[in-house]
Amino acid sequence: MPQLGLLCRKAWAAALLSQLVRPPHAVSIRTVGGHSQIAEAVLTSQLKPREEKPNFVIKVPKGTRDLSPQQMVVREKILDTVVSCFKRHGAKGLDTPAFELKDMLTEKSEENFGLMYDLKDQGGELLSLRYDLTVPFARYLAMNKLKKMKRYQVGKVWRRESPAIVQGRYREFCQCDFDIAGQFDPMIPDAECLKIICEILSGLQLGDFLIKVNDRRIVDGMFAVCGVPESKFRTICASMDKLDKMSWKDVRHEMVVKKGLAPEVADRIGDYVQCHGGISLLEEMFQDPRLSQSKQALEGLRDLKLLFEYLTLFGIAEKISFDLSLARGLDYYTGVIYEAVLLKPAAQAGVESLNVGSVAAGGRYDDLVATFDPKGYKVPCVGLSIGVERIFYIVEQKMKTLGEKVRTSETQVFVATPQKNFLRERLKIIAELWDAGIKAEMLYKENPKLLTQLHYCEDMGIPLVVIIGEQEQKEGTLKLRSVASREEVAIKRENLVAEIQKQLSLS
Amino acid sequence: MPQLGLLCRKAWAAALLSQLVRPPHAVSIRTVGGHSQIAEAVLTSQLKPREEKPNFVIKVPKGTRDLSPQQMVVREKILDTVVSCFKRHGAKGLDTPAFELKDMLTEKSEENFGLMYDLKDQGGELLSLRYDLTVPFARYLAMNKLKKMKRYQVGKVWRRESPAIVQGRYREFCQCDFDIAGQFDPMIPDAECLKIICEILSGLQLGDFLIKVNDRRIVDGMFAVCGVPESKFRTICASMDKLDKMSWKDVRHEMVVKKGLAPEVADRIGDYVQCHGGISLLEEMFQDPRLSQSKQALEGLRDLKLLFEYLTLFGIAEKISFDLSLARGLDYYTGVIYEAVLLKPAAQAGVESLNVGSVAAGGRYDDLVATFDPKGYKVPCVGLSIGVERIFYIVEQKMKTLGEKVRTSETQVFVATPQKNFLRERLKIIAELWDAGIKAEMLYKENPKLLTQLHYCEDMGIPLVVIIGEQEQKEGTLKLRSVASREEVAIKRENLVAEIQKQLSLS
């Protein structure tokens, strides 16, 4: 599945800003004192290249970023919600290599052809980094001659978007895909895909959302009856796909001026792309004098009608909008297509710059697997992709506005001492805790100050402290301190683990 | 951290075999019938390249592999054990891009320099895929001016190993790293790293294991007192690193013949390399007339002595062996180094070909971060890497021998019907289950056969079946069937979710 839509300029600016928090630094040339011979050896070899380029800069590649521990916590929460939903629907996990033979990826999608990261030819195969998880999935099915599979995959994909034309996208980003492959009765898997999108977006509590639905056959049928020359179908479809970022006026201008479409043809398309609604609009289109002339369009309309029936049984019909302006960029779609957008997203959080376009999308692609299969054996597929990067951005912004602080570690107990020379005792205690499966930390100092230790607990949000000192050692006890209430109780040394487990179960 | 050791030939053969289960297929050129206009368009464009290379083959790149759902389940179990241990020790998560500026990676490690996957220069920055998670971690610390951090990272790394010389390695593989960065009192973080390795290897139940420990300063001191010219330190160290795969005789031959070391010097090294043991050996080495001449070596010995004291407090000293033959390939180590090996691994499982070399390794690298820092500011680091690919291979082989079958989905309930025309009822029921967070599946057929549905449950190991038919619909009930016992009970339609949750809590 493709990455979805765009961040608005504001969002992009914010994203940029967060990057600029860590500006690159020029590295000067100097040796580092006090290291061993070998370090010397390493270092000299390492510093050599610097001499050649004195204004060497520390940065990550353009369009990529590190995820800090704070960001990782948010990311993990989102992925948990997504993956647990995929598993709730019986999906199996799959992993494929980060790169594929270039042949496997090229020409599966005109859209992405130019965006691929190729690996350098270092003697051997010609390789490219995957730009989505759909093509590798299709390759996997064909390679293993699988006729059906319900799989999910979470992984990074890479696209050399030119930031000039595509703002707010990262060149490395994470995708979460769910796909159902196999020959089944119409619209049953398709309906489940839409149900999954609803479950995930509700589960993530991103505010109200809407899923636009259309069908590639309706789009092509519409083009045909409006008088678009077949040779222009794809390029006009690509223009139409920009309707979520551009006004119809601008899209029309592109169609007529850039792509040489007759104005009256463009205007006929214009009449249709204004239309969106529910089952009523569907009925209307069945009666539409022009559209009803297209066999393809009627097939699409019939399937959408059945789809809406199933969506009603799933109780999600009111979340779905039949939208004739929805085109979806990718070439490989052959049937139902959909795209989820947030409605005044997260407004309640008072966050402004959150118009991030679509947060989930997908569709049916019945012919992709056949292009890999020696005998051209068809394995119909339908799937969806969750725009985690978008969602991640929204959740992050929300948390910033609400001033929510995330814990970056899960440590439950800290082992402290108020006196000197208790390192060995602390080591014995913490080993006991680890061996009991309790998440525990201590400072890596022989004789740390008690205040330093207690501050660490408050900074890190560690709830419990075990304290060992001279008095405790004499009495064969330990102090158990609650960081929040600052209460302290004495416990028997031998009851350490039991007492802590009790405390943790209470909190 | 580097990838660890080698699979033996047998293991490699087995790995190869499992790959050969899916032989590549030549793709012939033909169009696929019955698809829409757009599919036609896509297809023709897709089939074009085939015409140019008729014997186009479906495969994954050399040295890479897909992970099937079965393998993903095993992989996930292993990663859970590893990551939960890292979290138990208070580590924070981090993610870095798959590729870095080539400058960031080069010359950090002679060993890996030649093994990097470079990206093609497509205009812009010169990039390479990361070959480990340590160098990106050091880059992250320097770039963000972090003076201390306890982090873990799980991710793929890539190395263009030539299979000729390095058997059984994948060119794409997963690493799990834990590192402690910061200026602390000696050997406390180092001891924790060894404790973590013990916890993980015990937790994974791979059978008995041993952790070899040495110190780079002892290695270099030993070379110095044996009379190795300083210029030959690294290359002789590299030869020594092969001792787990080659006999001393062969290593000596390489040192003398290939690397021009004086025979008597090699023999002096030979005397040391035979030595391994516990604290007693350590004491012995303090007294060693030759080694005790090296200030460096004494520093190393002193640290190891302190380390053993802490390991004793952690209760893991008997798992550790001071081994003078341990060298570790990587250049950036500056202090303690360690490597964990399995002792007659998984013998109890009757598995033969499981001599997979080291399954975990690491060490101290105090100068790496400084090479990134503009002012050469030093951030001492110590860390470890778990050889998940090895462990994964062992567990997989074990399960094969024990004939253990893994469930590839977590589905709890299947919604079935014995009669025709119950699709809509099934859709309503399954939506209710999903909305209640219950993992549920059904067949994507309008009118599936009951037997087909029940067989599916048995194949997939789904424990419960909800059955809706004419009789149930009349009575306003549902049948709840246990797949194992084949017992069926009638429940009230409105109690569906409650009853199932009860059943699941019991099982």
PDB file of C-alpha atoms in Angstrom, chain A residues 22 25-28 30 32 34-35 37-39 42-43 45-46 50 53 56-62 64-69 72 76 87-90 92-101 103-104 107-108 110 116-120 122 125 127 129 139-140 143-144 149-150 152 156 158 160 172 180 183-185 188 192 195 199 216 220 230 233-234 296 309-310 313-314 331 333 367-368 370-372 374-376 378 408-411 423-424 427-428 431 434-435 437-441 444-446 460, chain B residues 22 25-28 30 32 34-35 37-39 42-43 45-46 49-50 53 56-62 64-69 72 76 87-90 92-101 103-104 107-108 110 116-120 122 125 127 129 139-140 143-144 149-150 152 156 158 160 172 180 183-185 188 192 195 199 216 220 230 233-234 296 309-310 313-314 331 333 367-368 370-372 374-376 378 408-411 423-424 427-428 431 434-435 437-441 444-446 460:
ATOM      1  CA  ARG A  22      19.504  18.984  17.058  1.00  0.00           C
ATOM      2  CA  HIS A  25      27.985  20.218  14.206  1.00  0.00           C
ATOM      3  CA  ALA A  26      31.230  20.618  12.301  1.00  0.00           C
ATOM      4  CA  VAL A  27      33.778  18.110  13.497  1.00  0.00           C
ATOM      5  CA  SER A  28      37.224  19.544  14.118  1.00  0.00           C
ATOM      6  CA  ARG A  30      42.012  16.584  17.256  1.00  0.00           C
ATOM      7  CA  VAL A  32      41.639  12.270  22.139  1.00  0.00           C
ATOM      8  CA  GLY A  34      44.230   9.045  27.595  1.00  0.00           C
ATOM      9  CA  HIS A  35      43.277   6.094  25.429  1.00  0.00           C
ATOM     10  CA  GLN A  37      47.363   1.900  22.033  1.00  0.00           C
ATOM     11  CA  ILE A  38      44.594   0.179  20.142  1.00  0.00           C
ATOM     12  CA  ALA A  39      42.265   3.126  20.618  1.00  0.00           C
ATOM     13  CA  VAL A  42      41.445   3.096  15.665  1.00  0.00           C
ATOM     14  CA  LEU A  43      41.307   6.800  16.245  1.00  0.00           C
ATOM     15  CA  SER A  45      42.373   5.659  11.161  1.00  0.00           C
ATOM     16  CA  GLN A  46      39.016   7.206  12.013  1.00  0.00           C
ATOM     17  CA  ARG A  50      38.041  14.200   8.538  1.00  0.00           C
ATOM     18  CA  LYS A  53      36.766  17.088   4.555  1.00  0.00           C
ATOM     19  CA  PHE A  56      32.317  17.160   8.015  1.00  0.00           C
ATOM     20  CA  VAL A  57      28.861  17.286   9.586  1.00  0.00           C
ATOM     21  CA  ILE A  58      27.041  14.865  11.896  1.00  0.00           C
ATOM     22  CA  LYS A  59      23.541  14.270  10.582  1.00  0.00           C
ATOM     23  CA  VAL A  60      21.131  11.600   9.448  1.00  0.00           C
ATOM     24  CA  PRO A  61      20.425  11.200   5.732  1.00  0.00           C
ATOM     25  CA  LYS A  62      18.008  13.662   4.130  1.00  0.00           C
ATOM     26  CA  THR A  64      15.209  10.246   7.584  1.00  0.00           C
ATOM     27  CA  ARG A  65      15.200  10.657  11.363  1.00  0.00           C
ATOM     28  CA  ASP A  66      16.070   8.928  14.602  1.00  0.00           C
ATOM     29  CA  LEU A  67      13.243   8.012  16.951  1.00  0.00           C
ATOM     30  CA  SER A  68      14.099   9.115  20.495  1.00  0.00           C
ATOM     31  CA  PRO A  69      13.032   6.974  23.485  1.00  0.00           C
ATOM     32  CA  MET A  72       9.585   5.119  20.585  1.00  0.00           C
ATOM     33  CA  GLU A  76       5.063   1.324  20.222  1.00  0.00           C
ATOM     34  CA  LYS A  87      -4.377 -10.315  14.976  1.00  0.00           C
ATOM     35  CA  ARG A  88      -7.970  -9.973  16.161  1.00  0.00           C
ATOM     36  CA  HIS A  89      -8.910 -10.556  12.528  1.00  0.00           C
ATOM     37  CA  GLY A  90      -6.798 -13.697  12.276  1.00  0.00           C
ATOM     38  CA  LYS A  92      -0.531 -14.108  10.204  1.00  0.00           C
ATOM     39  CA  GLY A  93       2.787 -12.301  10.404  1.00  0.00           C
ATOM     40  CA  LEU A  94       5.254 -12.115   7.512  1.00  0.00           C
ATOM     41  CA  ASP A  95       8.648 -10.530   7.011  1.00  0.00           C
ATOM     42  CA  THR A  96      10.415  -9.870   3.715  1.00  0.00           C
ATOM     43  CA  PRO A  97      13.875  -8.431   2.977  1.00  0.00           C
ATOM     44  CA  ALA A  98      14.374  -4.661   2.965  1.00  0.00           C
ATOM     45  CA  PHE A  99      15.560  -4.866  -0.632  1.00  0.00           C
ATOM     46  CA  GLU A 100      14.387  -6.926  -3.608  1.00  0.00           C
ATOM     47  CA  LEU A 101      15.770  -7.661  -7.038  1.00  0.00           C
ATOM     48  CA  ASP A 103      13.225  -6.457 -11.555  1.00  0.00           C
ATOM     49  CA  MET A 104      10.706  -7.476  -8.912  1.00  0.00           C
ATOM     50  CA  GLU A 107       6.909  -1.296 -13.391  1.00  0.00           C
ATOM     51  CA  LYS A 108       4.584  -2.666 -10.739  1.00  0.00           C
ATOM     52  CA  GLU A 110       4.501   3.797 -12.504  1.00  0.00           C
ATOM     53  CA  MET A 116      13.128   3.833  -5.700  1.00  0.00           C
ATOM     54  CA  TYR A 117      16.411   3.744  -3.811  1.00  0.00           C
ATOM     55  CA  ASP A 118      18.715   1.571  -5.896  1.00  0.00           C
ATOM     56  CA  LEU A 119      21.669  -0.136  -4.300  1.00  0.00           C
ATOM     57  CA  LYS A 120      25.059   0.433  -5.835  1.00  0.00           C
ATOM     58  CA  GLN A 122      28.977  -3.822  -6.131  1.00  0.00           C
ATOM     59  CA  GLU A 125      22.478  -8.634  -8.350  1.00  0.00           C
ATOM     60  CA  LEU A 127      18.838  -4.443  -5.938  1.00  0.00           C
ATOM     61  CA  LEU A 129      14.949  -0.917  -1.385  1.00  0.00           C
ATOM     62  CA  ARG A 139       6.108 -11.694  -4.874  1.00  0.00           C
ATOM     63  CA  TYR A 140       5.989 -13.933  -1.758  1.00  0.00           C
ATOM     64  CA  MET A 143       7.158 -17.492  -5.229  1.00  0.00           C
ATOM     65  CA  ASN A 144       5.573 -19.910  -2.774  1.00  0.00           C
ATOM     66  CA  MET A 149      -3.314 -15.930   2.819  1.00  0.00           C
ATOM     67  CA  LYS A 150      -4.426 -13.384   5.397  1.00  0.00           C
ATOM     68  CA  TYR A 152      -0.079  -8.489   8.201  1.00  0.00           C
ATOM     69  CA  LYS A 156      10.047   0.247   6.928  1.00  0.00           C
ATOM     70  CA  TRP A 158      11.839   3.842   1.391  1.00  0.00           C
ATOM     71  CA  ARG A 160      13.149   9.108  -2.742  1.00  0.00           C
ATOM     72  CA  GLU A 172      12.129   6.290   5.289  1.00  0.00           C
ATOM     73  CA  ILE A 180      -6.417 -10.838   2.255  1.00  0.00           C
ATOM     74  CA  GLN A 183     -10.608 -16.265  -4.451  1.00  0.00           C
ATOM     75  CA  PHE A 184     -13.656 -15.532  -2.267  1.00  0.00           C
ATOM     76  CA  ASP A 185     -17.233 -14.374  -2.616  1.00  0.00           C
ATOM     77  CA  ILE A 188     -16.738 -10.049   2.100  1.00  0.00           C
ATOM     78  CA  GLU A 192     -13.560  -6.623   6.608  1.00  0.00           C
ATOM     79  CA  LYS A 195     -14.103  -2.689   9.413  1.00  0.00           C
ATOM     80  CA  GLU A 199     -11.592  -0.406  14.587  1.00  0.00           C
ATOM     81  CA  ARG A 216     -11.497   1.736 -10.101  1.00  0.00           C
ATOM     82  CA  ASP A 220     -12.500   4.251 -15.601  1.00  0.00           C
ATOM     83  CA  GLU A 230      -8.195   5.579 -23.128  1.00  0.00           C
ATOM     84  CA  PHE A 233      -6.875   7.246 -18.359  1.00  0.00           C
ATOM     85  CA  ARG A 234      -3.867   6.863 -16.062  1.00  0.00           C
ATOM     86  CA  GLN A 296     -17.508  -1.514 -16.053  1.00  0.00           C
ATOM     87  CA  GLU A 309     -25.020  -3.891   2.718  1.00  0.00           C
ATOM     88  CA  TYR A 310     -22.199  -5.694   4.559  1.00  0.00           C
ATOM     89  CA  LEU A 313     -24.334  -5.322   9.113  1.00  0.00           C
ATOM     90  CA  PHE A 314     -20.922  -4.384  10.561  1.00  0.00           C
ATOM     91  CA  ASP A 331      -1.673   1.618 -10.846  1.00  0.00           C
ATOM     92  CA  TYR A 333      -5.782  -1.281  -8.074  1.00  0.00           C
ATOM     93  CA  ASP A 367      -3.845  -8.826 -11.057  1.00  0.00           C
ATOM     94  CA  LEU A 368      -0.611  -8.024  -9.216  1.00  0.00           C
ATOM     95  CA  ALA A 370      -0.310 -12.874 -11.659  1.00  0.00           C
ATOM     96  CA  THR A 371       2.478 -10.642 -12.928  1.00  0.00           C
ATOM     97  CA  PHE A 372       4.918 -12.668 -10.777  1.00  0.00           C
ATOM     98  CA  PRO A 374       5.137 -18.208 -14.208  1.00  0.00           C
ATOM     99  CA  LYS A 375       1.722 -19.278 -15.487  1.00  0.00           C
ATOM    100  CA  GLY A 376       0.137 -15.892 -14.780  1.00  0.00           C
ATOM    101  CA  LYS A 378      -4.350 -14.995 -10.597  1.00  0.00           C
ATOM    102  CA  THR A 408      10.735   6.021  28.613  1.00  0.00           C
ATOM    103  CA  SER A 409      11.606   3.064  30.826  1.00  0.00           C
ATOM    104  CA  GLU A 410       9.403   0.579  32.687  1.00  0.00           C
ATOM    105  CA  THR A 411      11.557   0.324  35.809  1.00  0.00           C
ATOM    106  CA  LEU A 423      27.684  -1.270  46.481  1.00  0.00           C
ATOM    107  CA  ARG A 424      28.036  -5.003  47.089  1.00  0.00           C
ATOM    108  CA  LEU A 427      24.347  -5.604  43.658  1.00  0.00           C
ATOM    109  CA  LYS A 428      23.088  -8.620  45.598  1.00  0.00           C
ATOM    110  CA  ALA A 431      20.254  -9.398  41.163  1.00  0.00           C
ATOM    111  CA  TRP A 434      16.066  -9.216  38.291  1.00  0.00           C
ATOM    112  CA  ASP A 435      15.979 -12.964  38.871  1.00  0.00           C
ATOM    113  CA  GLY A 437      11.487 -10.783  36.937  1.00  0.00           C
ATOM    114  CA  ILE A 438      11.184  -7.384  38.605  1.00  0.00           C
ATOM    115  CA  LYS A 439      12.266  -4.362  36.576  1.00  0.00           C
ATOM    116  CA  ALA A 440      15.001  -2.763  38.658  1.00  0.00           C
ATOM    117  CA  GLU A 441      17.743  -0.154  38.367  1.00  0.00           C
ATOM    118  CA  TYR A 444      26.498   2.716  38.486  1.00  0.00           C
ATOM    119  CA  LYS A 445      28.426   4.491  41.239  1.00  0.00           C
ATOM    120  CA  GLU A 446      30.250   3.034  44.215  1.00  0.00           C
ATOM    121  CA  MET A 460      12.221   8.519  35.608  1.00  0.00           C
TER     122      MET A 460
ATOM    123  CA  ARG B  22      11.052 -22.971  -2.802  1.00  0.00           C
ATOM    124  CA  HIS B  25      10.589 -20.416 -11.424  1.00  0.00           C
ATOM    125  CA  ALA B  26      11.063 -19.056 -14.901  1.00  0.00           C
ATOM    126  CA  VAL B  27       8.283 -16.643 -15.769  1.00  0.00           C
ATOM    127  CA  SER B  28       6.812 -17.095 -19.241  1.00  0.00           C
ATOM    128  CA  ARG B  30       1.317 -14.473 -21.403  1.00  0.00           C
ATOM    129  CA  VAL B  32      -4.118 -12.934 -18.094  1.00  0.00           C
ATOM    130  CA  GLY B  34     -10.846 -11.642 -17.706  1.00  0.00           C
ATOM    131  CA  HIS B  35      -9.428  -8.479 -16.209  1.00  0.00           C
ATOM    132  CA  GLN B  37      -9.184  -2.304 -19.001  1.00  0.00           C
ATOM    133  CA  ILE B  38      -6.963  -0.799 -16.354  1.00  0.00           C
ATOM    134  CA  ALA B  39      -5.637  -4.206 -15.378  1.00  0.00           C
ATOM    135  CA  VAL B  42      -1.011  -2.336 -15.883  1.00  0.00           C
ATOM    136  CA  LEU B  43      -0.388  -5.837 -17.131  1.00  0.00           C
ATOM    137  CA  SER B  45       3.335  -2.419 -18.848  1.00  0.00           C
ATOM    138  CA  GLN B  46       4.295  -5.068 -16.298  1.00  0.00           C
ATOM    139  CA  PRO B  49      10.376  -6.301 -19.027  1.00  0.00           C
ATOM    140  CA  ARG B  50       9.727 -10.042 -19.197  1.00  0.00           C
ATOM    141  CA  LYS B  53      14.540 -11.282 -20.218  1.00  0.00           C
ATOM    142  CA  PHE B  56      13.295 -13.998 -15.458  1.00  0.00           C
ATOM    143  CA  VAL B  57      13.356 -15.732 -12.080  1.00  0.00           C
ATOM    144  CA  ILE B  58      11.355 -15.109  -8.894  1.00  0.00           C
ATOM    145  CA  LYS B  59      13.686 -15.059  -5.920  1.00  0.00           C
ATOM    146  CA  VAL B  60      14.834 -12.987  -2.984  1.00  0.00           C
ATOM    147  CA  PRO B  61      18.260 -11.340  -3.121  1.00  0.00           C
ATOM    148  CA  LYS B  62      21.296 -13.504  -2.398  1.00  0.00           C
ATOM    149  CA  THR B  64      18.349 -12.760   2.313  1.00  0.00           C
ATOM    150  CA  ARG B  65      15.136 -14.635   3.099  1.00  0.00           C
ATOM    151  CA  ASP B  66      11.476 -14.204   3.835  1.00  0.00           C
ATOM    152  CA  LEU B  67      10.223 -15.165   7.296  1.00  0.00           C
ATOM    153  CA  SER B  68       7.093 -17.302   6.982  1.00  0.00           C
ATOM    154  CA  PRO B  69       4.275 -16.983   9.536  1.00  0.00           C
ATOM    155  CA  MET B  72       7.602 -15.163  12.595  1.00  0.00           C
ATOM    156  CA  GLU B  76       8.579 -13.033  18.020  1.00  0.00           C
ATOM    157  CA  LYS B  87      13.444  -3.484  29.745  1.00  0.00           C
ATOM    158  CA  ARG B  88      13.868  -5.291  33.065  1.00  0.00           C
ATOM    159  CA  HIS B  89      17.253  -3.574  33.217  1.00  0.00           C
ATOM    160  CA  GLY B  90      15.764  -0.140  32.571  1.00  0.00           C
ATOM    161  CA  LYS B  92      15.080   2.835  26.700  1.00  0.00           C
ATOM    162  CA  GLY B  93      14.170   2.143  23.106  1.00  0.00           C
ATOM    163  CA  LEU B  94      15.813   3.843  20.129  1.00  0.00           C
ATOM    164  CA  ASP B  95      15.416   3.652  16.372  1.00  0.00           C
ATOM    165  CA  THR B  96      17.835   4.911  13.740  1.00  0.00           C
ATOM    166  CA  PRO B  97      17.571   4.959   9.922  1.00  0.00           C
ATOM    167  CA  ALA B  98      18.476   1.822   7.951  1.00  0.00           C
ATOM    168  CA  PHE B  99      21.114   3.810   6.101  1.00  0.00           C
ATOM    169  CA  GLU B 100      23.581   6.462   7.226  1.00  0.00           C
ATOM    170  CA  LEU B 101      25.862   8.895   5.441  1.00  0.00           C
ATOM    171  CA  ASP B 103      31.143   8.960   6.055  1.00  0.00           C
ATOM    172  CA  MET B 104      29.485   8.049   9.352  1.00  0.00           C
ATOM    173  CA  GLU B 107      36.627   3.377   9.040  1.00  0.00           C
ATOM    174  CA  LYS B 108      34.802   2.850  12.303  1.00  0.00           C
ATOM    175  CA  GLU B 110      38.196  -2.066   9.349  1.00  0.00           C
ATOM    176  CA  MET B 116      28.972  -2.406   3.437  1.00  0.00           C
ATOM    177  CA  TYR B 117      26.044  -2.144   1.065  1.00  0.00           C
ATOM    178  CA  ASP B 118      26.377   1.251  -0.610  1.00  0.00           C
ATOM    179  CA  LEU B 119      23.352   2.927  -2.126  1.00  0.00           C
ATOM    180  CA  LYS B 120      23.574   4.028  -5.717  1.00  0.00           C
ATOM    181  CA  GLN B 122      21.118   8.969  -7.502  1.00  0.00           C
ATOM    182  CA  GLU B 125      24.169  12.191  -0.393  1.00  0.00           C
ATOM    183  CA  LEU B 127      24.638   6.528   1.707  1.00  0.00           C
ATOM    184  CA  LEU B 129      23.146   0.514   4.843  1.00  0.00           C
ATOM    185  CA  ARG B 139      26.498   8.778  16.135  1.00  0.00           C
ATOM    186  CA  TYR B 140      23.170   9.409  17.921  1.00  0.00           C
ATOM    187  CA  MET B 143      24.768  14.257  17.474  1.00  0.00           C
ATOM    188  CA  ASN B 144      22.499  14.903  20.470  1.00  0.00           C
ATOM    189  CA  MET B 149      22.098   6.647  28.042  1.00  0.00           C
ATOM    190  CA  LYS B 150      21.000   3.074  28.639  1.00  0.00           C
ATOM    191  CA  TYR B 152      18.279  -1.086  23.522  1.00  0.00           C
ATOM    192  CA  LYS B 156      18.036  -5.284  10.757  1.00  0.00           C
ATOM    193  CA  TRP B 158      23.245  -5.644   6.337  1.00  0.00           C
ATOM    194  CA  ARG B 160      27.882  -8.166   2.023  1.00  0.00           C
ATOM    195  CA  GLU B 172      20.404  -9.265   6.071  1.00  0.00           C
ATOM    196  CA  ILE B 180      25.240   1.552  28.567  1.00  0.00           C
ATOM    197  CA  GLN B 183      31.191   7.803  32.785  1.00  0.00           C
ATOM    198  CA  PHE B 184      30.613   5.418  35.701  1.00  0.00           C
ATOM    199  CA  ASP B 185      32.624   3.531  38.298  1.00  0.00           C
ATOM    200  CA  ILE B 188      29.528  -1.996  37.270  1.00  0.00           C
ATOM    201  CA  GLU B 192      25.353  -5.899  34.228  1.00  0.00           C
ATOM    202  CA  LYS B 195      24.221 -10.600  33.807  1.00  0.00           C
ATOM    203  CA  GLU B 199      19.362 -13.979  31.962  1.00  0.00           C
ATOM    204  CA  ARG B 216      41.643  -5.787  24.831  1.00  0.00           C
ATOM    205  CA  ASP B 220      47.555  -6.009  23.312  1.00  0.00           C
ATOM    206  CA  GLU B 230      52.898  -2.886  17.088  1.00  0.00           C
ATOM    207  CA  PHE B 233      48.700  -5.926  16.441  1.00  0.00           C
ATOM    208  CA  ARG B 234      45.412  -5.663  14.540  1.00  0.00           C
ATOM    209  CA  GLN B 296      48.228  -2.239  29.948  1.00  0.00           C
ATOM    210  CA  GLU B 309      33.909  -9.964  42.223  1.00  0.00           C
ATOM    211  CA  TYR B 310      30.712  -8.344  40.940  1.00  0.00           C
ATOM    212  CA  LEU B 313      27.617 -11.124  43.793  1.00  0.00           C
ATOM    213  CA  PHE B 314      25.321 -11.547  40.782  1.00  0.00           C
ATOM    214  CA  ASP B 331      38.479  -2.581  16.069  1.00  0.00           C
ATOM    215  CA  TYR B 333      36.809  -2.350  21.562  1.00  0.00           C
ATOM    216  CA  ASP B 367      36.546   5.976  22.186  1.00  0.00           C
ATOM    217  CA  LEU B 368      33.922   5.451  19.471  1.00  0.00           C
ATOM    218  CA  ALA B 370      34.549  10.746  20.563  1.00  0.00           C
ATOM    219  CA  THR B 371      35.253  10.127  16.888  1.00  0.00           C
ATOM    220  CA  PHE B 372      31.851  11.688  16.103  1.00  0.00           C
ATOM    221  CA  PRO B 374      33.167  17.968  17.296  1.00  0.00           C
ATOM    222  CA  LYS B 375      35.285  18.437  20.412  1.00  0.00           C
ATOM    223  CA  GLY B 376      36.252  14.772  20.610  1.00  0.00           C
ATOM    224  CA  LYS B 378      34.549  11.006  25.233  1.00  0.00           C
ATOM    225  CA  THR B 408       0.364 -18.874  13.208  1.00  0.00           C
ATOM    226  CA  SER B 409      -2.765 -16.961  14.185  1.00  0.00           C
ATOM    227  CA  GLU B 410      -4.272 -16.197  17.599  1.00  0.00           C
ATOM    228  CA  THR B 411      -7.917 -16.621  16.595  1.00  0.00           C
ATOM    229  CA  LEU B 423     -23.899 -14.919   5.726  1.00  0.00           C
ATOM    230  CA  ARG B 424     -25.649 -11.841   7.087  1.00  0.00           C
ATOM    231  CA  LEU B 427     -21.385 -10.969   9.717  1.00  0.00           C
ATOM    232  CA  LYS B 428     -23.467  -9.509  12.550  1.00  0.00           C
ATOM    233  CA  ALA B 431     -18.698  -7.850  14.239  1.00  0.00           C
ATOM    234  CA  TRP B 434     -14.516  -8.043  17.124  1.00  0.00           C
ATOM    235  CA  ASP B 435     -16.062  -5.056  18.873  1.00  0.00           C
ATOM    236  CA  GLY B 437     -12.022  -7.445  21.438  1.00  0.00           C
ATOM    237  CA  ILE B 438     -12.435 -11.159  20.751  1.00  0.00           C
ATOM    238  CA  LYS B 439     -10.194 -12.655  18.050  1.00  0.00           C
ATOM    239  CA  ALA B 440     -12.610 -14.101  15.523  1.00  0.00           C
ATOM    240  CA  GLU B 441     -12.658 -15.468  11.975  1.00  0.00           C
ATOM    241  CA  TYR B 444     -15.301 -15.507   3.140  1.00  0.00           C
ATOM    242  CA  LYS B 445     -17.952 -17.600   1.420  1.00  0.00           C
ATOM    243  CA  GLU B 446     -21.682 -17.003   1.156  1.00  0.00           C
ATOM    244  CA  MET B 460      -5.657 -23.462  12.616  1.00  0.00           C
TER     245      MET B 460
END
